[in-house]
Tab-separated table of C-alpha atoms in Angstrom:
chain	number	residue	atom	x	y	z
A	224	MET	CA	32.208	-50.133	-39.049
A	225	HIS	CA	34.309	-47.760	-36.867
A	226	ILE	CA	34.390	-44.763	-39.263
A	227	ARG	CA	30.875	-43.582	-38.623
A	228	PRO	CA	30.992	-43.456	-34.790
A	229	LEU	CA	34.406	-41.744	-34.953
A	230	ALA	CA	33.149	-39.161	-37.440
A	231	ALA	CA	30.152	-38.587	-35.202
A	232	ALA	CA	32.407	-38.135	-32.163
A	233	VAL	CA	34.596	-35.618	-34.072
A	234	SER	CA	31.515	-33.746	-35.240
A	235	LEU	CA	30.116	-33.665	-31.706
A	236	ALA	CA	33.468	-32.419	-30.311
A	237	LEU	CA	33.591	-29.657	-32.868
A	238	PHE	CA	30.015	-28.707	-32.146
A	239	ALA	CA	30.624	-28.604	-28.365
A	240	ALA	CA	33.961	-26.777	-28.509
A	241	PRO	CA	32.589	-23.238	-28.831
A	242	PHE	CA	30.243	-23.813	-25.881
A	243	ALA	CA	32.986	-25.289	-23.692
A	244	ALA	CA	35.245	-22.358	-24.503
A	245	ARG	CA	32.714	-19.968	-23.018
A	246	ALA	CA	33.111	-21.356	-19.556
A	247	GLU	CA	35.254	-19.042	-17.445
A	248	THR	CA	36.750	-19.022	-13.934
A	249	VAL	CA	35.284	-16.037	-12.150
A	250	LYS	CA	37.906	-14.974	-9.656
A	251	ILE	CA	37.045	-12.988	-6.534
A	252	ALA	CA	39.761	-11.152	-4.605
A	253	PHE	CA	39.274	-11.480	-0.865
A	254	ILE	CA	40.895	-8.344	0.623
A	255	ASP	CA	40.966	-8.766	4.409
A	256	PRO	CA	43.419	-9.381	7.303
A	257	LEU	CA	45.371	-12.583	6.967
A	258	SER	CA	48.067	-11.515	9.398
A	259	GLY	CA	48.063	-9.535	12.660
A	260	PRO	CA	45.457	-9.629	15.504
A	261	PHE	CA	42.480	-10.158	13.202
A	262	ALA	CA	44.132	-12.896	11.122
A	263	PRO	CA	42.228	-15.797	12.747
A	264	VAL	CA	38.880	-14.209	11.681
A	265	GLY	CA	40.127	-13.344	8.196
A	266	GLN	CA	41.530	-16.846	7.559
A	267	ASN	CA	38.348	-18.471	8.764
A	268	GLN	CA	36.293	-16.294	6.437
A	269	LEU	CA	38.568	-16.862	3.460
A	270	ARG	CA	38.196	-20.608	3.898
A	271	SER	CA	34.461	-20.150	4.269
A	272	PHE	CA	34.336	-18.287	0.942
A	273	GLN	CA	36.448	-20.973	-0.718
A	274	THR	CA	34.204	-23.699	0.672
A	275	ILE	CA	31.087	-22.094	-0.770
A	276	ALA	CA	32.855	-21.266	-4.112
A	277	ASP	CA	33.783	-24.940	-4.458
A	278	LEU	CA	30.198	-25.918	-3.670
A	279	ALA	CA	28.893	-23.410	-6.263
A	280	THR	CA	31.253	-24.812	-8.888
A	281	GLN	CA	30.392	-28.424	-8.136
A	282	GLN	CA	26.647	-27.722	-8.213
A	283	LYS	CA	26.920	-25.421	-11.248
A	284	TRP	CA	25.218	-22.425	-9.581
A	285	ALA	CA	26.726	-20.247	-12.306
A	286	GLY	CA	26.187	-22.774	-15.057
A	287	GLU	CA	29.498	-23.948	-16.568
A	288	HIS	CA	31.452	-21.122	-15.035
A	289	LYS	CA	33.718	-21.833	-12.049
A	290	ILE	CA	34.049	-19.512	-9.071
A	291	GLU	CA	37.331	-19.096	-7.259
A	292	VAL	CA	38.201	-16.908	-4.199
A	293	VAL	CA	41.816	-15.858	-3.632
A	294	GLY	CA	43.054	-14.168	-0.462
A	295	PHE	CA	44.999	-10.900	-0.350
A	296	ASP	CA	46.242	-9.711	3.021
A	297	ASN	CA	45.320	-6.075	3.837
A	298	LYS	CA	46.688	-6.221	7.404
A	299	ALA	CA	43.400	-4.580	8.495
A	300	SER	CA	44.740	-1.300	7.004
A	301	PRO	CA	42.790	0.984	4.634
A	302	GLN	CA	46.025	2.039	2.896
A	303	GLU	CA	47.241	-1.534	2.459
A	304	SER	CA	43.752	-2.421	1.128
A	305	LEU	CA	44.095	0.235	-1.574
A	306	THR	CA	47.491	-1.180	-2.534
A	307	GLN	CA	45.993	-4.656	-2.760
A	308	LEU	CA	43.000	-3.369	-4.764
A	309	LYS	CA	45.365	-1.870	-7.363
A	310	ALA	CA	47.309	-5.115	-7.506
A	311	VAL	CA	44.219	-7.288	-8.045
A	312	ILE	CA	42.817	-4.955	-10.706
A	313	ASP	CA	46.174	-5.131	-12.537
A	314	GLN	CA	45.891	-8.918	-12.322
A	315	GLY	CA	42.486	-8.819	-14.029
A	316	TYR	CA	40.165	-9.305	-11.074
A	317	ARG	CA	36.698	-7.818	-11.662
A	318	TYR	CA	35.115	-8.813	-8.364
A	319	ILE	CA	36.391	-8.089	-4.868
A	320	THR	CA	35.010	-8.939	-1.405
A	321	GLN	CA	35.791	-7.457	2.002
A	322	GLY	CA	34.156	-7.378	5.407
A	323	ASN	CA	36.445	-6.920	8.327
A	324	GLY	CA	36.220	-3.189	9.156
A	325	SER	CA	33.983	-0.466	7.778
A	326	GLY	CA	36.979	1.974	7.680
A	327	VAL	CA	38.536	-0.415	5.090
A	328	GLY	CA	35.191	-0.896	3.390
A	329	LEU	CA	34.641	2.836	2.912
A	330	ALA	CA	38.141	3.306	1.504
A	331	LEU	CA	37.627	0.430	-0.967
A	332	LEU	CA	34.192	1.720	-1.954
A	333	ASP	CA	35.588	5.147	-2.817
A	334	ALA	CA	38.483	3.654	-4.768
A	335	VAL	CA	36.200	1.250	-6.739
A	336	ASN	CA	33.901	4.142	-7.640
A	337	LYS	CA	36.846	6.239	-8.949
A	338	HIS	CA	38.334	3.310	-10.828
A	339	ASN	CA	35.074	2.472	-12.565
A	340	GLU	CA	34.484	6.104	-13.516
A	341	ARG	CA	37.933	6.386	-15.091
A	342	ASN	CA	38.041	2.870	-16.707
A	343	PRO	CA	34.792	2.121	-18.531
A	344	GLY	CA	34.864	-1.480	-19.724
A	345	LYS	CA	37.078	-2.587	-16.868
A	346	GLU	CA	34.575	-2.117	-13.996
A	347	VAL	CA	34.945	-3.821	-10.627
A	348	VAL	CA	32.076	-4.957	-8.363
A	349	PHE	CA	32.458	-4.854	-4.541
A	350	LEU	CA	30.726	-7.715	-2.713
A	351	ASN	CA	30.649	-6.462	0.901
A	352	TYR	CA	30.030	-9.367	3.271
A	353	ALA	CA	30.487	-7.717	6.682
A	354	ALA	CA	31.451	-4.036	6.650
A	355	ILE	CA	28.223	-2.730	8.117
A	356	ASP	CA	28.473	1.038	8.546
A	357	PRO	CA	25.025	2.291	7.516
A	358	ASP	CA	26.474	5.082	5.345
A	359	MET	CA	27.610	2.491	2.799
A	360	THR	CA	24.016	1.896	1.689
A	361	ASN	CA	22.795	5.396	2.541
A	362	SER	CA	24.714	8.638	1.755
A	363	LYS	CA	27.656	6.726	0.204
A	364	CYS	CA	25.626	4.075	-1.670
A	365	SER	CA	26.973	2.967	-5.020
A	366	PHE	CA	25.814	0.882	-7.952
A	367	TRP	CA	29.124	-1.041	-7.719
A	368	HIS	CA	28.615	-2.042	-4.076
A	369	PHE	CA	26.376	-4.800	-2.711
A	370	ARG	CA	26.113	-5.492	1.029
A	371	PHE	CA	25.202	-9.045	2.118
A	372	ASP	CA	25.233	-8.522	5.873
A	373	ALA	CA	22.607	-6.468	7.705
A	374	ASN	CA	23.890	-3.022	8.476
A	375	SER	CA	24.559	-2.011	12.064
A	376	ASP	CA	21.279	-0.100	12.379
A	377	MET	CA	19.310	-3.137	11.232
A	378	LYS	CA	21.064	-5.298	13.785
A	379	MET	CA	20.472	-2.696	16.555
A	380	GLU	CA	16.789	-2.530	15.606
A	381	ALA	CA	16.556	-6.292	16.092
A	382	LEU	CA	18.688	-6.306	19.246
A	383	THR	CA	16.809	-3.521	20.999
A	384	SER	CA	13.430	-4.942	19.996
A	385	TYR	CA	14.495	-8.121	21.742
A	386	MET	CA	15.792	-6.226	24.812
A	387	ALA	CA	12.839	-3.805	25.231
A	388	PRO	CA	10.384	-6.201	26.907
A	389	ASN	CA	12.998	-7.360	29.447
A	390	GLN	CA	12.302	-5.274	32.580
A	391	ASP	CA	15.423	-6.669	34.254
A	392	ILE	CA	17.478	-4.366	32.008
A	393	LYS	CA	17.806	-1.036	33.795
A	394	SER	CA	21.330	0.187	33.077
A	395	VAL	CA	23.349	-0.232	29.864
A	396	TYR	CA	27.054	0.344	29.193
A	397	ILE	CA	28.132	0.788	25.533
A	398	ILE	CA	31.683	-0.051	24.534
A	399	GLY	CA	33.159	-0.330	21.035
A	400	GLN	CA	36.049	0.210	18.634
A	401	ASN	CA	36.705	3.868	17.745
A	402	TYR	CA	36.043	3.918	14.039
A	403	ALA	CA	33.023	4.304	11.719
A	404	PHE	CA	31.292	1.070	12.751
A	405	GLY	CA	31.891	1.389	16.508
A	406	GLN	CA	30.596	4.955	16.402
A	407	ALA	CA	27.487	3.836	14.436
A	408	VAL	CA	26.725	1.155	17.045
A	409	SER	CA	27.023	3.645	19.886
A	410	ARG	CA	24.736	6.154	18.184
A	411	ALA	CA	22.105	3.580	17.293
A	412	ALA	CA	22.123	1.940	20.758
A	413	LYS	CA	21.374	5.288	22.448
A	414	GLU	CA	18.809	6.380	19.872
A	415	TYR	CA	16.862	3.124	19.722
A	416	LEU	CA	16.847	2.475	23.476
A	417	LYS	CA	15.636	6.016	24.066
A	418	ARG	CA	12.742	5.323	21.630
A	419	LYS	CA	11.824	1.864	22.984
A	420	ARG	CA	12.889	1.999	26.658
A	421	PRO	CA	13.414	5.645	27.758
A	422	ASP	CA	13.725	4.450	31.403
A	423	ILE	CA	16.951	2.598	30.720
A	424	LYS	CA	20.002	4.456	31.997
A	425	ILE	CA	23.051	4.727	29.755
A	426	ALA	CA	25.730	4.105	32.414
A	427	GLY	CA	28.690	4.706	30.121
A	428	ASP	CA	29.816	4.994	26.507
A	429	ASP	CA	33.427	4.176	25.667
A	430	LEU	CA	35.276	3.987	22.362
A	431	HIS	CA	38.763	2.444	22.322
A	432	PRO	CA	41.434	2.192	19.607
A	433	ILE	CA	40.843	-0.746	17.272
A	434	ALA	CA	43.290	-3.673	17.543
A	435	GLN	CA	45.519	-1.873	19.975
A	436	VAL	CA	44.189	-2.608	23.463
A	437	LYS	CA	45.894	-5.699	24.951
A	438	ASP	CA	44.337	-5.431	28.461
A	439	PHE	CA	40.686	-4.487	28.823
A	440	SER	CA	40.659	-4.723	32.604
A	441	PRO	CA	40.518	-0.909	33.065
A	442	TYR	CA	37.436	-0.743	30.826
A	443	ILE	CA	35.838	-3.659	32.700
A	444	ALA	CA	36.588	-1.906	36.008
A	445	LYS	CA	34.684	1.193	34.754
A	446	ILE	CA	31.751	-1.002	33.655
A	447	LYS	CA	31.692	-2.705	37.054
A	448	ALA	CA	31.856	0.597	38.908
A	449	SER	CA	28.989	2.012	36.846
A	450	GLY	CA	26.640	-0.662	38.116
A	451	ALA	CA	25.447	-1.494	34.570
A	452	ASP	CA	23.535	-4.806	34.303
A	453	THR	CA	23.972	-4.943	30.532
A	454	VAL	CA	26.799	-4.262	28.051
A	455	ILE	CA	26.210	-3.576	24.335
A	456	THR	CA	29.279	-3.960	22.103
A	457	GLY	CA	30.028	-4.114	18.392
A	458	ASN	CA	33.553	-5.380	19.081
A	459	TRP	CA	34.785	-8.310	16.989
A	460	GLY	CA	37.773	-10.642	16.672
A	461	ALA	CA	40.573	-10.184	19.218
A	462	ASP	CA	39.020	-7.000	20.626
A	463	LEU	CA	35.917	-8.887	21.668
A	464	ALA	CA	37.796	-11.992	22.849
A	465	LEU	CA	40.048	-9.880	25.125
A	466	LEU	CA	37.089	-7.875	26.384
A	467	ILE	CA	35.114	-11.030	27.288
A	468	ARG	CA	38.198	-12.572	28.888
A	469	ALA	CA	38.743	-9.458	31.047
A	470	ALA	CA	35.074	-9.542	32.109
A	471	LYS	CA	35.448	-13.216	33.067
A	472	ASP	CA	38.631	-12.528	35.112
A	473	ALA	CA	36.921	-9.674	36.934
A	474	ASP	CA	33.748	-11.738	37.551
A	475	LEU	CA	31.617	-9.090	35.896
A	476	LYS	CA	27.992	-10.250	36.153
A	477	ALA	CA	26.528	-8.045	33.414
A	478	ASN	CA	24.925	-9.609	30.391
A	479	PHE	CA	26.644	-8.936	27.044
A	480	TYR	CA	24.647	-8.114	23.929
A	481	THR	CA	27.008	-8.468	20.954
A	482	TYR	CA	27.205	-8.382	17.199
A	483	TYR	CA	30.144	-10.749	16.805
A	484	ALA	CA	30.487	-13.223	19.654
A	485	VAL	CA	30.457	-15.950	17.024
A	486	THR	CA	33.831	-14.844	15.582
A	487	THR	CA	36.999	-16.871	15.974
A	488	GLY	CA	38.528	-16.791	19.441
A	489	VAL	CA	35.506	-15.412	21.284
A	490	PRO	CA	33.815	-18.782	22.100
A	491	THR	CA	36.999	-20.062	23.707
A	492	ALA	CA	37.399	-16.826	25.647
A	493	MET	CA	33.862	-17.135	26.996
A	494	GLY	CA	33.724	-20.825	27.855
A	495	ALA	CA	31.350	-21.669	30.703
A	496	SER	CA	31.447	-18.105	32.057
A	497	GLY	CA	29.385	-16.813	29.134
A	498	VAL	CA	26.522	-19.293	29.474
A	499	ASP	CA	23.107	-17.590	29.521
A	500	ARG	CA	24.840	-14.173	29.746
A	501	VAL	CA	26.266	-13.546	26.275
A	502	LYS	CA	23.869	-12.829	23.407
A	503	VAL	CA	24.523	-12.364	19.742
A	504	VAL	CA	22.537	-10.821	16.876
A	505	GLY	CA	23.241	-12.103	13.364
A	506	ASN	CA	21.803	-13.243	10.079
A	507	TRP	CA	22.068	-16.945	10.766
A	508	LEU	CA	22.577	-19.538	13.526
A	509	ILE	CA	23.148	-23.196	12.922
A	510	ASN	CA	21.022	-24.228	15.906
A	511	THR	CA	17.609	-23.336	14.483
A	512	ASP	CA	14.614	-25.622	14.018
A	513	ALA	CA	15.749	-26.858	10.641
A	514	PHE	CA	19.552	-26.801	11.281
A	515	LYS	CA	19.859	-25.358	7.784
A	516	GLY	CA	23.449	-25.489	6.585
A	517	LYS	CA	24.454	-28.441	8.753
A	518	GLU	CA	26.189	-30.226	5.859
A	519	ILE	CA	28.394	-27.155	5.305
A	520	VAL	CA	29.078	-26.822	9.063
A	521	GLU	CA	29.958	-30.487	9.379
A	522	GLY	CA	32.078	-30.586	6.253
A	523	TYR	CA	33.967	-27.458	7.283
A	524	LYS	CA	34.592	-28.802	10.741
A	525	LYS	CA	35.906	-32.116	9.361
A	526	LYS	CA	38.255	-30.377	6.892
A	527	TYR	CA	39.554	-27.523	9.025
A	528	ASN	CA	38.669	-28.414	12.626
A	529	ASP	CA	37.112	-25.002	12.680
A	530	ASP	CA	33.627	-23.484	12.603
A	531	TYR	CA	31.694	-22.136	9.626
A	532	TYR	CA	29.768	-19.112	10.925
A	533	THR	CA	29.685	-16.525	8.131
A	534	ALA	CA	26.484	-17.163	6.234
A	535	GLN	CA	27.088	-14.117	4.061
A	536	THR	CA	29.689	-16.171	2.170
A	537	HIS	CA	26.789	-18.381	1.022
A	538	SER	CA	24.429	-15.548	0.066
A	539	SER	CA	27.059	-13.500	-1.724
A	540	ILE	CA	28.532	-16.362	-3.783
A	541	GLY	CA	25.014	-17.651	-4.414
A	542	MET	CA	23.596	-14.342	-5.604
A	543	LEU	CA	26.649	-13.656	-7.745
A	544	ALA	CA	26.434	-17.081	-9.379
A	545	GLN	CA	22.703	-16.708	-9.932
A	546	ALA	CA	23.200	-13.317	-11.568
A	547	ILE	CA	25.974	-14.709	-13.815
A	548	LYS	CA	23.575	-17.444	-14.929
A	549	ALA	CA	20.613	-15.070	-15.391
A	550	SER	CA	22.587	-12.516	-17.342
A	551	LYS	CA	24.433	-15.173	-19.378
A	552	SER	CA	27.552	-13.110	-18.748
A	553	THR	CA	30.475	-12.654	-16.363
A	554	ASP	CA	30.712	-8.956	-17.257
A	555	PRO	CA	30.446	-6.939	-13.948
A	556	VAL	CA	28.021	-4.378	-15.319
A	557	LYS	CA	25.569	-6.966	-16.552
A	558	VAL	CA	25.965	-9.090	-13.468
A	559	ALA	CA	25.422	-6.076	-11.201
A	560	PHE	CA	22.171	-5.184	-12.990
A	561	ALA	CA	21.063	-8.842	-12.645
A	562	MET	CA	21.726	-8.788	-8.880
A	563	GLU	CA	19.497	-5.697	-8.316
A	564	GLY	CA	16.183	-6.793	-6.795
A	565	ALA	CA	17.188	-10.480	-7.010
A	566	LYS	CA	15.929	-13.068	-4.572
A	567	PHE	CA	17.908	-16.088	-3.413
A	568	THR	CA	17.307	-18.889	-0.954
A	569	SER	CA	20.278	-18.832	1.415
A	570	LEU	CA	20.997	-20.504	4.746
A	571	ASN	CA	18.611	-18.075	6.527
A	572	GLY	CA	15.722	-18.440	4.059
A	573	GLU	CA	14.798	-16.196	1.170
A	574	VAL	CA	16.850	-13.022	0.941
A	575	THR	CA	16.374	-10.055	-1.378
A	576	MET	CA	18.924	-7.587	-2.741
A	577	GLN	CA	17.085	-4.320	-2.346
A	578	LYS	CA	17.364	-2.414	-5.646
A	579	VAL	CA	17.238	1.101	-4.226
A	580	ASP	CA	20.412	0.816	-2.119
A	581	HIS	CA	21.940	-2.686	-2.661
A	582	GLN	CA	21.326	-3.647	0.972
A	583	LEU	CA	20.354	-7.283	1.426
A	584	GLN	CA	17.044	-7.743	3.211
A	585	GLN	CA	17.067	-10.833	5.401
A	586	ALA	CA	15.833	-12.333	8.685
A	587	LEU	CA	17.930	-11.759	11.757
A	588	TYR	CA	18.403	-14.020	14.800
A	589	ILE	CA	19.112	-13.597	18.494
A	590	GLY	CA	21.105	-16.361	20.130
A	591	THR	CA	22.244	-17.066	23.707
A	592	TRP	CA	25.482	-18.879	24.583
A	593	SER	CA	24.295	-22.274	25.972
A	594	LYS	CA	25.460	-25.746	26.796
A	595	VAL	CA	25.074	-28.318	24.022
A	596	ASN	CA	22.095	-30.489	24.770
A	597	GLY	CA	21.567	-32.501	21.577
A	598	LYS	CA	18.159	-30.911	21.056
A	599	ASP	CA	17.961	-27.169	20.263
A	600	VAL	CA	21.746	-26.733	20.790
A	601	LYS	CA	23.370	-29.540	18.703
A	602	TYR	CA	26.401	-27.751	17.355
A	603	ASP	CA	29.054	-26.131	19.563
A	604	GLN	CA	31.833	-23.691	18.652
A	605	GLU	CA	35.591	-24.207	18.997
A	606	ASN	CA	35.085	-27.590	20.648
A	607	THR	CA	33.965	-25.870	23.870
A	608	GLY	CA	30.780	-27.947	24.399
A	609	TYR	CA	28.819	-24.667	24.133
A	610	GLY	CA	26.901	-23.170	21.249
A	611	TRP	CA	24.239	-20.707	20.302
A	612	LYS	CA	20.598	-21.339	21.291
A	613	MET	CA	18.161	-19.443	19.092
A	614	GLU	CA	15.964	-17.132	21.181
A	615	LYS	CA	14.172	-15.139	18.533
A	616	LYS	CA	13.883	-14.751	14.783
A	617	ILE	CA	13.237	-11.202	13.525
A	618	ASP	CA	11.704	-11.167	10.068
A	619	ALA	CA	13.347	-9.045	7.359
A	620	TYR	CA	10.536	-6.468	7.253
A	621	MET	CA	10.901	-5.803	10.976
A	622	ALA	CA	14.673	-5.305	10.816
A	623	GLY	CA	14.531	-3.174	7.636
A	624	GLN	CA	15.453	0.486	7.821
A	625	PRO	CA	14.726	3.526	5.632
A	626	THR	CA	17.455	4.595	3.230
A	627	SER	CA	18.630	7.965	1.951
A	628	CYS	CA	20.407	6.407	-1.081
A	629	GLN	CA	20.264	8.320	-4.341
A	630	MET	CA	21.998	5.827	-6.618
A	631	LYS	CA	23.457	6.665	-10.023
A	632	ARG	CA	23.467	3.806	-12.476
A	633	PRO	CA	25.706	3.389	-15.505
A	634	GLY	CA	24.036	4.434	-18.792
A	635	VAL	CA	21.102	6.072	-17.006
């Protein structure tokens, strides 16, 4: 009586074994600051990646394959990043992700290109979630690099399109970190405002050392003396939190147009003083009509008492998983080809990985720091009672920019 079911069970187990053995754990090395002044941002984003990787595994986005994200501290240094890259490659990682700093991103991109050229069969794919220097998908574009955030020119296109109709803006001060990204923001701000609002005066243009300024009051004094009614900054992390705090202490009345006021530490620094005066441009806000991603936001808050704000973690893990499933492989070359031109429904709607330059095309949003009201501002940040009210959605085709990329593909 019991022999036949047992035999059937053994037969079924033998039949299933080869298929089960194919399931792999796809490990992604997160190479970003986990110590130093930018550690709070890096730690938040590592946890965000791990949250989405767990979701992808649970919901089988990559079929039977699991996705795991492991953090490696680069101390925000390009040289330390290259040391970590070598270490993770030696450990067998075939996928890396990085976002905090285009200087680091450019160094990793060059190193990945050289490694892949010298080590066919052991290629590495770079999933860039936030290093947004335009060169990375233009003159320095690479088959091995995929960018999931909008580049700085795309964000400036959206930001200045929103600013242009506002006749109250008459004088703009630009301040940023003195490296590739900060320089790109400064260039684009001047170029795009000249095209859209030639009457606006550029009252000042300052670049400061990244992660070294502890007191921004001298910079704020210059902004105040210039008479600027508006500040544009690409600063992020501690550099933005300290800038905003200094503006608050000096009672600077100018409005701030930012790229990264959602990042850890900045909401607390702003508090009530930033209400209606601080704007942000980004690829997602939780306080939209549909509150898309609220389950992730609520779960993250409950687990970490922190805020999930980096939607690129969702699109990058999602597109990678989808490509693994589509290509029926975890091999980086096959997966990279499967990601080219792919579409994916992320937290900000349908996104497309543009084949010509591997720059994700996606909608962008402008938000204003506002008091939680339970209606259009349901979710706050850092338990401040304030959050981001959506002002405008800019469709992907409007934010898109031309590319000079001449990509070389393997085997072509």
